[in-house]
């Protein structure tokens, strides 16, 4: 795919050149090529104006004409082609008041955030690098283009991008860039929470989430997120050193009866676990948020409040907070097999599997009071919980061999709230193996419940 993508991009460059325009590949693709990392999209910059780009190619879409951007469509591939430009004074520390098209590539590269993002490749593979981006990458350095104070004052979101890039690419932030970030971190209050959330997600979900978290805390940026969301204590939870991390791990669940422990629990390293950097081991990404919230001791309600304030989608917020819901359920109901299976019926399997992954790294955080109250029960749950879920015979009412209509018909009663109550009890009984999931057995059980429940 990478070769096809680049070959098609080069055709776009050559088409523009054939009409007398300059055109180059810019942005993340160039940076990632220099680092031998894969890239999955290519942005193109050109001296051609938007209307000139549309005149060159038969299939285009005017995706951002006010910013000079046209999407060129080639078969199933698309390329954003943007006119060289310079920008005026920025408004509210986020976006330029106006854009001026220019014909000079160097002028276009001058406006970019960091030197590693201010490089370009022409159609013949020649690197254009007026700001020393390649030298900075080779030196492992992240540096602003030109005046770092000006770059961060123009667009305060660049400070979060700075942290993300430093963590994701294992770069050291240059002293002048870091000092400028510290001087201007208060400007982050001008940035919409949605934009902040996107950057925090990319940082926490990247390859070095602990380092990103450390930079976020050290920079003081998190204290200036709009709305006063308490993020700094949350991200500080990622900074536990190896000894602190091990203190809450499954190693400390040792008892006289070690047969209840998972097969690899007494030697986490044997399972590929590096407990000094647990965040990087957790996938999918929502589990990293859940891990920090569990370490912080947040309730499910508190987690939902924070995630809503950060504009998470309902789906992703549910994936995160569901794991905390599992902890609360287990603290109330205990960690035996029956409580675990009832929890599965309540939340579904995914939050439970997520909880198991977090608990495998830090059971003290995942289990809360259960960690000291019932260490053997907790160890048994960690050892068998996934198997218990696999063996669950029914997971939802749709799995039952008895529906509401049959229940009403056989019992000869008019419908009402009693139907859902009886079906819920039948589902639990079938899940726990108290009654087989067979219609006749379920009807017999339902008849017993019918005598206990106030039927109409």
Coordinates of C-alpha atoms in Angstrom, one line a residue:
X1 CA 0.0 0.0 0.0
X2 CA 2.8 2.4 0.9
X3 CA 4.5 2.0 -2.6
X4 CA 1.2 2.4 -4.4
X5 CA 0.3 5.5 -2.3
X6 CA 3.6 7.2 -3.1
X7 CA 3.5 6.2 -6.8
X8 CA 0.1 7.7 -7.1
X9 CA 1.2 10.8 -5.2
X10 CA 4.2 11.2 -7.6
X11 CA 1.8 11.1 -10.5
X12 CA -0.2 14.0 -9.0
X13 CA 3.0 16.0 -8.5
X14 CA 4.1 15.3 -12.1
X15 CA 0.7 16.3 -13.5
X16 CA 1.0 19.7 -11.7
X17 CA 4.6 20.1 -12.8
X18 CA 3.5 19.5 -16.4
X19 CA 1.2 22.5 -16.2
X20 CA 4.0 24.7 -14.9
X21 CA 3.4 24.5 -11.2
X22 CA 5.5 23.4 -8.3
X23 CA 4.3 20.5 -6.2
X24 CA 5.8 18.6 -3.3
X25 CA 4.8 16.0 -0.6
X26 CA 4.7 17.6 2.9
X27 CA 3.9 16.9 6.5
X28 CA 3.7 13.6 8.4
X29 CA 4.5 11.4 5.4
X30 CA 7.9 13.0 4.9
X31 CA 8.7 12.9 8.6
X32 CA 7.7 9.2 8.8
X33 CA 9.8 8.4 5.7
X34 CA 12.9 9.9 7.4
X35 CA 12.2 7.7 10.4
X36 CA 11.4 4.5 8.3
X37 CA 7.9 4.4 9.8
X38 CA 4.8 3.5 7.8
X39 CA 2.4 6.2 6.6
X40 CA -1.1 5.8 5.3
X41 CA -1.9 9.2 3.8
X42 CA 0.0 11.8 1.8
X43 CA -0.5 15.6 1.8
X44 CA 0.6 17.6 -1.2
X45 CA 1.5 21.3 -1.3
X46 CA 1.6 23.3 -4.6
X47 CA 2.1 26.7 -6.1
X48 CA -1.2 26.2 -8.0
X49 CA -4.2 28.0 -6.8
X50 CA -7.3 25.9 -5.8
X51 CA -9.1 26.6 -9.1
X52 CA -6.0 25.8 -11.0
X53 CA -5.7 22.4 -9.2
X54 CA -9.3 21.6 -10.1
X55 CA -8.6 22.5 -13.7
X56 CA -5.7 20.0 -13.9
X57 CA -7.5 17.0 -12.6
X58 CA -10.8 15.5 -13.8
X59 CA -12.0 14.3 -10.3
X60 CA -11.7 16.7 -7.4
X61 CA -13.6 17.8 -4.3
X62 CA -13.5 21.3 -2.9
X63 CA -12.9 20.2 0.7
X64 CA -11.4 23.4 2.1
X65 CA -11.2 26.2 -0.5
X66 CA -11.0 28.9 2.1
X67 CA -7.7 27.3 3.2
X68 CA -6.6 26.5 -0.3
X69 CA -7.3 22.7 -0.1
X70 CA -8.7 20.6 -2.9
X71 CA -9.0 16.8 -2.7
X72 CA -7.7 15.0 -5.8
X73 CA -9.3 11.6 -6.4
X74 CA -7.4 8.9 -8.2
X75 CA -9.1 5.6 -8.4
X76 CA -9.7 4.7 -4.7
X77 CA -7.0 7.0 -3.4
X78 CA -7.4 10.6 -2.4
X79 CA -4.8 13.3 -1.8
X80 CA -5.3 16.7 -0.2
X81 CA -3.6 19.3 -2.3
X82 CA -3.1 22.7 -0.6
X83 CA -1.8 25.9 -2.1
X84 CA 1.4 27.3 -0.6
X85 CA 0.3 29.9 1.9
X86 CA 1.3 32.2 4.7
X87 CA -0.9 33.1 7.6
X88 CA -1.9 36.4 9.2
X89 CA -2.2 37.2 12.9
X90 CA -3.8 34.3 14.8
X91 CA -7.2 34.7 16.6
X92 CA -7.7 33.4 20.1
X93 CA -4.4 31.5 20.0
X94 CA -5.8 28.9 17.7
X95 CA -6.3 29.9 14.0
X96 CA -5.2 32.5 11.6
X97 CA -7.5 35.4 10.9
X98 CA -6.8 35.0 7.2
X99 CA -4.8 33.0 4.7
X100 CA -2.7 34.4 1.9
X101 CA -1.7 32.2 -1.0
X102 CA 2.0 32.5 -2.0
X103 CA 4.2 30.9 -4.7
X104 CA 7.3 30.2 -2.4
X105 CA 7.5 26.8 -0.8
X106 CA 9.9 28.1 1.9
X107 CA 7.4 30.7 2.9
X108 CA 4.8 27.9 3.3
X109 CA 7.2 25.7 5.4
X110 CA 8.0 28.7 7.6
X111 CA 4.5 28.7 9.1
X112 CA 4.6 25.0 10.3
X113 CA 4.9 24.0 14.0
X114 CA 8.1 21.8 14.3
X115 CA 11.1 21.4 12.1
X116 CA 10.4 17.7 11.6
X117 CA 7.0 18.7 10.1
X118 CA 8.6 21.4 7.9
X119 CA 10.2 19.1 5.3
X120 CA 9.1 18.3 1.8
X121 CA 9.9 15.8 -0.9
X122 CA 9.7 16.5 -4.6
X123 CA 8.7 14.1 -7.3
X124 CA 12.3 12.8 -7.7
X125 CA 12.7 12.1 -4.0
X126 CA 14.8 15.2 -3.2
X127 CA 14.4 16.4 0.3
X128 CA 13.7 20.1 0.9
X129 CA 14.6 20.9 4.5
X130 CA 15.2 24.6 5.1
X131 CA 14.7 24.4 8.9
X132 CA 16.9 21.4 9.6
X133 CA 14.2 18.9 10.4
X134 CA 16.2 15.9 9.4
X135 CA 19.2 16.9 11.5
X136 CA 16.9 17.4 14.5
X137 CA 15.4 13.9 13.9
X138 CA 18.8 12.3 13.7
X139 CA 19.7 14.1 17.0
X140 CA 16.5 13.0 18.6
X141 CA 15.4 16.6 19.1
X142 CA 12.0 18.2 18.8
X143 CA 12.3 21.9 18.0
X144 CA 9.8 24.6 16.9
X145 CA 10.3 26.3 13.5
X146 CA 11.8 29.7 14.2
X147 CA 10.6 31.5 17.4
X148 CA 9.1 29.0 19.8
X149 CA 7.3 31.7 21.7
X150 CA 5.6 32.9 18.6
X151 CA 4.6 29.4 17.5
X152 CA 2.9 28.6 20.8
X153 CA 1.3 32.0 21.0
X154 CA -0.1 31.6 17.5
X155 CA -1.7 28.2 18.2
X156 CA -1.8 27.0 21.9
X157 CA -2.7 23.5 20.8
X158 CA 0.8 23.1 19.5
X159 CA 1.9 22.7 23.1
X160 CA -0.1 19.5 23.5
X161 CA 1.2 18.4 20.0
X162 CA 4.7 19.0 21.3
X163 CA 4.2 16.6 24.2
X164 CA 2.6 14.0 22.0
X165 CA 5.3 14.1 19.3
X166 CA 8.1 13.9 22.0
X167 CA 6.5 10.9 23.5
X168 CA 5.4 9.1 20.3
X169 CA 8.8 9.6 18.5
X170 CA 11.0 9.3 21.6
X171 CA 12.4 12.8 21.1
X172 CA 13.9 15.3 23.6
X173 CA 12.2 18.7 23.5
X174 CA 14.9 21.3 22.8
X175 CA 15.5 23.6 25.8
X176 CA 14.2 26.8 24.0
X177 CA 11.0 25.0 22.9
X178 CA 10.4 23.5 26.4
X179 CA 11.0 26.9 28.1
X180 CA 8.6 28.6 25.7
X181 CA 6.0 25.9 26.4
X182 CA 6.4 26.6 30.2
X183 CA 6.0 30.3 29.6
X184 CA 2.8 30.0 27.6
X185 CA 1.1 26.9 29.1
X186 CA -1.7 29.1 30.4
X187 CA -2.8 29.8 26.8
X188 CA -4.3 26.3 26.7
X189 CA -7.4 27.6 28.3
X190 CA -8.3 29.1 24.9
X191 CA -8.5 25.7 23.3
X192 CA -11.8 23.8 23.0
X193 CA -12.0 20.8 25.2
X194 CA -12.8 18.6 22.1
X195 CA -9.4 19.5 20.6
X196 CA -7.6 18.9 23.9
X197 CA -9.3 15.5 24.3
X198 CA -8.1 14.4 20.8
X199 CA -4.5 15.3 21.7
X200 CA -4.7 13.6 25.1
X201 CA -6.2 10.5 23.5
X202 CA -3.4 10.3 20.9
X203 CA -0.8 10.8 23.7
X204 CA -2.2 8.2 26.1
X205 CA -2.9 5.8 23.3
X206 CA 0.5 6.1 21.7
X207 CA 3.6 3.9 22.1
X208 CA 5.0 5.7 25.1
X209 CA 2.0 6.7 27.2
X210 CA 4.0 6.9 30.5
X211 CA 6.5 9.4 29.0
X212 CA 3.7 11.4 27.5
X213 CA 1.9 11.5 30.9
X214 CA 5.1 12.6 32.6
X215 CA 5.5 15.5 30.1
X216 CA 1.9 16.5 30.5
X217 CA 2.3 16.7 34.3
X218 CA 5.7 18.4 34.3
X219 CA 4.6 21.0 31.8
X220 CA 1.6 22.2 33.9
X221 CA -0.6 22.1 30.8
X222 CA -3.3 20.0 32.4
X223 CA -4.0 22.7 35.0
X224 CA -5.1 25.0 32.2
X225 CA -7.7 22.9 30.4
X226 CA -10.9 24.8 29.9
X227 CA -13.5 24.1 32.5
X228 CA -11.1 23.2 35.3
X229 CA -11.3 19.4 34.6
X230 CA -9.1 17.6 37.2
X231 CA -6.7 15.9 34.8
X232 CA -3.3 16.4 36.4
X233 CA -3.9 14.0 39.3
X234 CA -5.3 11.4 36.8
X235 CA -2.2 11.5 34.5
X236 CA 0.1 11.6 37.5
X237 CA -1.1 8.0 38.3
X238 CA 0.8 6.9 35.2
X239 CA 4.1 8.0 36.8
X240 CA 4.5 5.2 39.4
X241 CA 8.0 3.8 39.5
X242 CA 8.6 0.1 39.1
X243 CA 8.6 -0.6 42.9
X244 CA 5.4 1.2 43.4
X245 CA 3.8 -0.6 40.5
X246 CA 4.8 -4.0 41.8
X247 CA 3.5 -3.3 45.2
X248 CA -0.1 -3.6 43.9
X249 CA 0.4 -6.4 41.5
X250 CA -0.6 -10.0 41.6
X251 CA 2.8 -11.0 43.1
X252 CA 1.6 -9.6 46.4
X253 CA -1.5 -11.9 46.3
X254 CA 0.8 -14.8 47.4
X255 CA -0.9 -17.1 49.9
X256 CA -0.2 -20.5 51.3
X257 CA -2.4 -22.1 48.7
X258 CA -0.8 -20.9 45.4
X259 CA -2.8 -23.3 43.3
X260 CA -5.5 -20.6 42.9
X261 CA -3.2 -18.2 41.1
X262 CA -3.1 -17.8 37.4
X263 CA -0.4 -19.9 35.7
X264 CA 1.9 -16.9 35.1
X265 CA 0.9 -14.8 38.1
X266 CA 4.0 -15.5 40.2
X267 CA 6.3 -14.5 37.4
X268 CA 4.7 -11.7 35.5
X269 CA 7.8 -11.3 33.3
X270 CA 7.2 -14.7 31.9
X271 CA 4.0 -13.5 30.4
X272 CA 5.7 -10.6 28.7
X273 CA 4.6 -8.1 31.3
X274 CA 6.8 -5.1 32.2
X275 CA 5.1 -3.8 35.2
X276 CA 7.1 -0.6 35.3
X277 CA 5.2 0.5 32.2
X278 CA 1.8 -1.1 32.4
X279 CA -0.1 1.4 30.3
X280 CA 1.8 0.5 27.1
X281 CA 0.6 -3.1 27.6
X282 CA -3.1 -2.4 27.7
X283 CA -5.2 -2.6 24.6
X284 CA -7.7 -1.6 23.3
X285 CA -7.0 2.1 24.1
X286 CA -10.0 2.7 26.4
X287 CA -8.4 0.4 28.9
X288 CA -5.6 2.9 29.5
X289 CA -8.1 5.5 30.6
X290 CA -9.8 2.9 32.8
X291 CA -6.5 1.9 34.3
X292 CA -5.7 5.5 35.3
X293 CA -9.2 6.1 36.7
X294 CA -9.0 2.8 38.7
X295 CA -5.6 3.8 40.1
X296 CA -7.0 7.2 41.1
X297 CA -9.9 5.5 42.9
X298 CA -12.6 7.1 40.8
X299 CA -16.1 5.8 41.0
X300 CA -18.0 4.9 37.8
X301 CA -20.1 8.1 38.2
X302 CA -17.0 10.3 38.7
X303 CA -15.4 8.7 35.6
X304 CA -18.5 9.4 33.5
X305 CA -18.5 13.1 34.7
X306 CA -14.8 13.5 33.7
X307 CA -15.2 11.7 30.3
X308 CA -18.3 13.8 29.4
X309 CA -16.4 17.0 30.3
X310 CA -13.7 15.9 27.9
X311 CA -16.4 15.3 25.2
X312 CA -15.8 11.6 24.8
X313 CA -18.5 9.9 22.7
X314 CA -21.1 7.9 24.7
X315 CA -19.7 4.7 23.2
X316 CA -16.1 5.3 24.3
X317 CA -17.1 6.7 27.7
X318 CA -19.1 3.6 28.2
X319 CA -16.2 1.3 27.3
X320 CA -14.1 3.1 29.9
X321 CA -16.6 3.5 32.7
X322 CA -17.9 0.0 32.3
X323 CA -14.6 -1.3 33.6
X324 CA -15.1 0.8 36.8
X325 CA -18.7 -0.5 37.0
X326 CA -17.3 -4.0 37.2
X327 CA -15.1 -3.1 40.2
X328 CA -18.0 -1.5 42.0
X329 CA -20.2 -4.6 41.3
X330 CA -17.5 -7.0 42.6
X331 CA -16.9 -4.9 45.7
X332 CA -20.6 -5.2 46.5
X333 CA -21.3 -8.7 45.4
X334 CA -18.0 -10.5 46.0
X335 CA -15.7 -12.2 43.5
X336 CA -17.1 -15.7 43.4
X337 CA -18.2 -17.4 40.2
X338 CA -21.9 -16.7 40.7
X339 CA -21.2 -12.9 41.3
X340 CA -18.9 -12.8 38.3
X341 CA -21.5 -14.4 36.0
X342 CA -24.2 -12.1 37.3
X343 CA -21.9 -9.2 36.6
X344 CA -21.5 -10.5 33.0
X345 CA -25.3 -10.5 32.6
X346 CA -25.4 -6.9 34.0
X347 CA -22.5 -5.4 31.9
X348 CA -21.8 -7.8 29.1
X349 CA -18.5 -9.6 28.6
X350 CA -16.4 -6.8 27.2
X351 CA -16.1 -4.7 30.4
X352 CA -15.3 -7.9 32.3
X353 CA -12.6 -8.9 29.9
X354 CA -11.2 -5.4 30.1
X355 CA -11.3 -5.5 33.9
X356 CA -9.4 -8.8 33.8
X357 CA -6.6 -7.2 31.7
X358 CA -6.2 -4.3 34.1
X359 CA -6.4 -6.6 37.1
X360 CA -3.7 -8.7 35.6
X361 CA -1.4 -5.7 35.8
X362 CA -2.6 -4.1 39.0
X363 CA -5.2 -6.1 41.0
X364 CA -5.1 -3.7 43.9
X365 CA -6.4 -0.9 41.8
X366 CA -8.8 -3.0 39.8
X367 CA -10.3 -4.8 42.9
X368 CA -10.2 -2.0 45.5
X369 CA -11.2 -3.3 48.9
X370 CA -11.4 -6.9 47.6
X371 CA -7.7 -6.9 47.3
X372 CA -7.2 -7.1 51.1
X373 CA -10.7 -8.5 52.0
X374 CA -10.6 -11.6 49.8
X375 CA -7.1 -12.1 48.2
X376 CA -7.6 -15.8 47.6
X377 CA -11.0 -15.3 46.0
X378 CA -9.6 -12.5 43.9
X379 CA -6.7 -14.7 42.7
X380 CA -9.1 -17.4 41.8
X381 CA -11.2 -15.0 39.8
X382 CA -8.1 -13.7 37.9
X383 CA -7.2 -17.3 37.2
X384 CA -10.6 -18.5 36.0
X385 CA -12.6 -15.4 35.1
X386 CA -12.0 -15.6 31.4
X387 CA -12.8 -19.3 31.3
X388 CA -16.0 -18.8 33.3
X389 CA -17.1 -16.2 30.7
X390 CA -16.4 -18.6 27.8
X391 CA -18.5 -21.3 29.5
X392 CA -21.4 -19.0 30.1
X393 CA -24.4 -20.8 28.5
X394 CA -26.6 -17.7 28.0
X395 CA -25.7 -14.0 28.0
X396 CA -28.9 -12.3 27.0
X397 CA -32.7 -12.9 27.0
X398 CA -32.5 -13.6 23.3
X399 CA -30.4 -16.7 24.2
X400 CA -33.2 -18.2 26.3
X401 CA -35.3 -21.1 24.9
X402 CA -38.3 -19.3 26.2
X403 CA -39.8 -16.0 25.2
X404 CA -42.3 -13.6 26.8
X405 CA -45.1 -14.6 24.4
X406 CA -44.7 -18.4 25.3
X407 CA -44.5 -17.5 28.9
X408 CA -47.8 -15.6 28.8
X409 CA -49.5 -18.3 26.8
X410 CA -48.5 -21.2 29.0
X411 CA -49.1 -19.5 32.3
X412 CA -52.4 -18.1 31.0
X413 CA -51.8 -14.7 32.4
X414 CA -52.2 -11.3 30.8
X415 CA -48.9 -9.5 30.0
X416 CA -47.4 -7.1 32.4
X417 CA -44.2 -6.2 34.3
X418 CA -44.1 -9.7 35.8
X419 CA -43.0 -11.1 32.4
X420 CA -39.7 -9.2 32.4
X421 CA -39.1 -10.0 36.1
X422 CA -39.6 -13.7 35.5
X423 CA -37.5 -13.8 32.4
X424 CA -34.7 -12.0 34.2
X425 CA -34.7 -14.6 36.9
X426 CA -34.8 -17.4 34.4
X427 CA -31.8 -15.9 32.5
X428 CA -29.8 -15.8 35.7
X429 CA -30.7 -19.4 36.6
X430 CA -29.7 -20.6 33.2
X431 CA -26.5 -18.7 33.3
X432 CA -25.6 -20.1 36.7
X433 CA -26.5 -23.6 35.6
X434 CA -29.3 -23.9 38.1
X435 CA -31.7 -24.9 35.3
X436 CA -30.9 -26.1 31.8
X437 CA -31.7 -23.7 28.9
X438 CA -34.6 -25.9 27.7
X439 CA -38.1 -24.7 27.2
X440 CA -39.8 -27.3 29.4
X441 CA -37.4 -26.8 32.3
X442 CA -37.7 -23.1 32.0
X443 CA -41.5 -23.2 32.1
X444 CA -41.4 -25.4 35.2
X445 CA -39.1 -22.9 36.8
X446 CA -41.3 -20.0 35.6
X447 CA -44.4 -21.6 37.2
X448 CA -42.6 -21.7 40.6
X449 CA -41.7 -18.0 40.2
X450 CA -45.3 -17.3 39.2
X451 CA -46.4 -18.4 42.7
X452 CA -43.8 -16.1 44.3
X453 CA -44.5 -13.0 42.2
X454 CA -47.7 -11.1 42.5
X455 CA -49.2 -11.9 39.1
X456 CA -52.3 -10.1 37.8

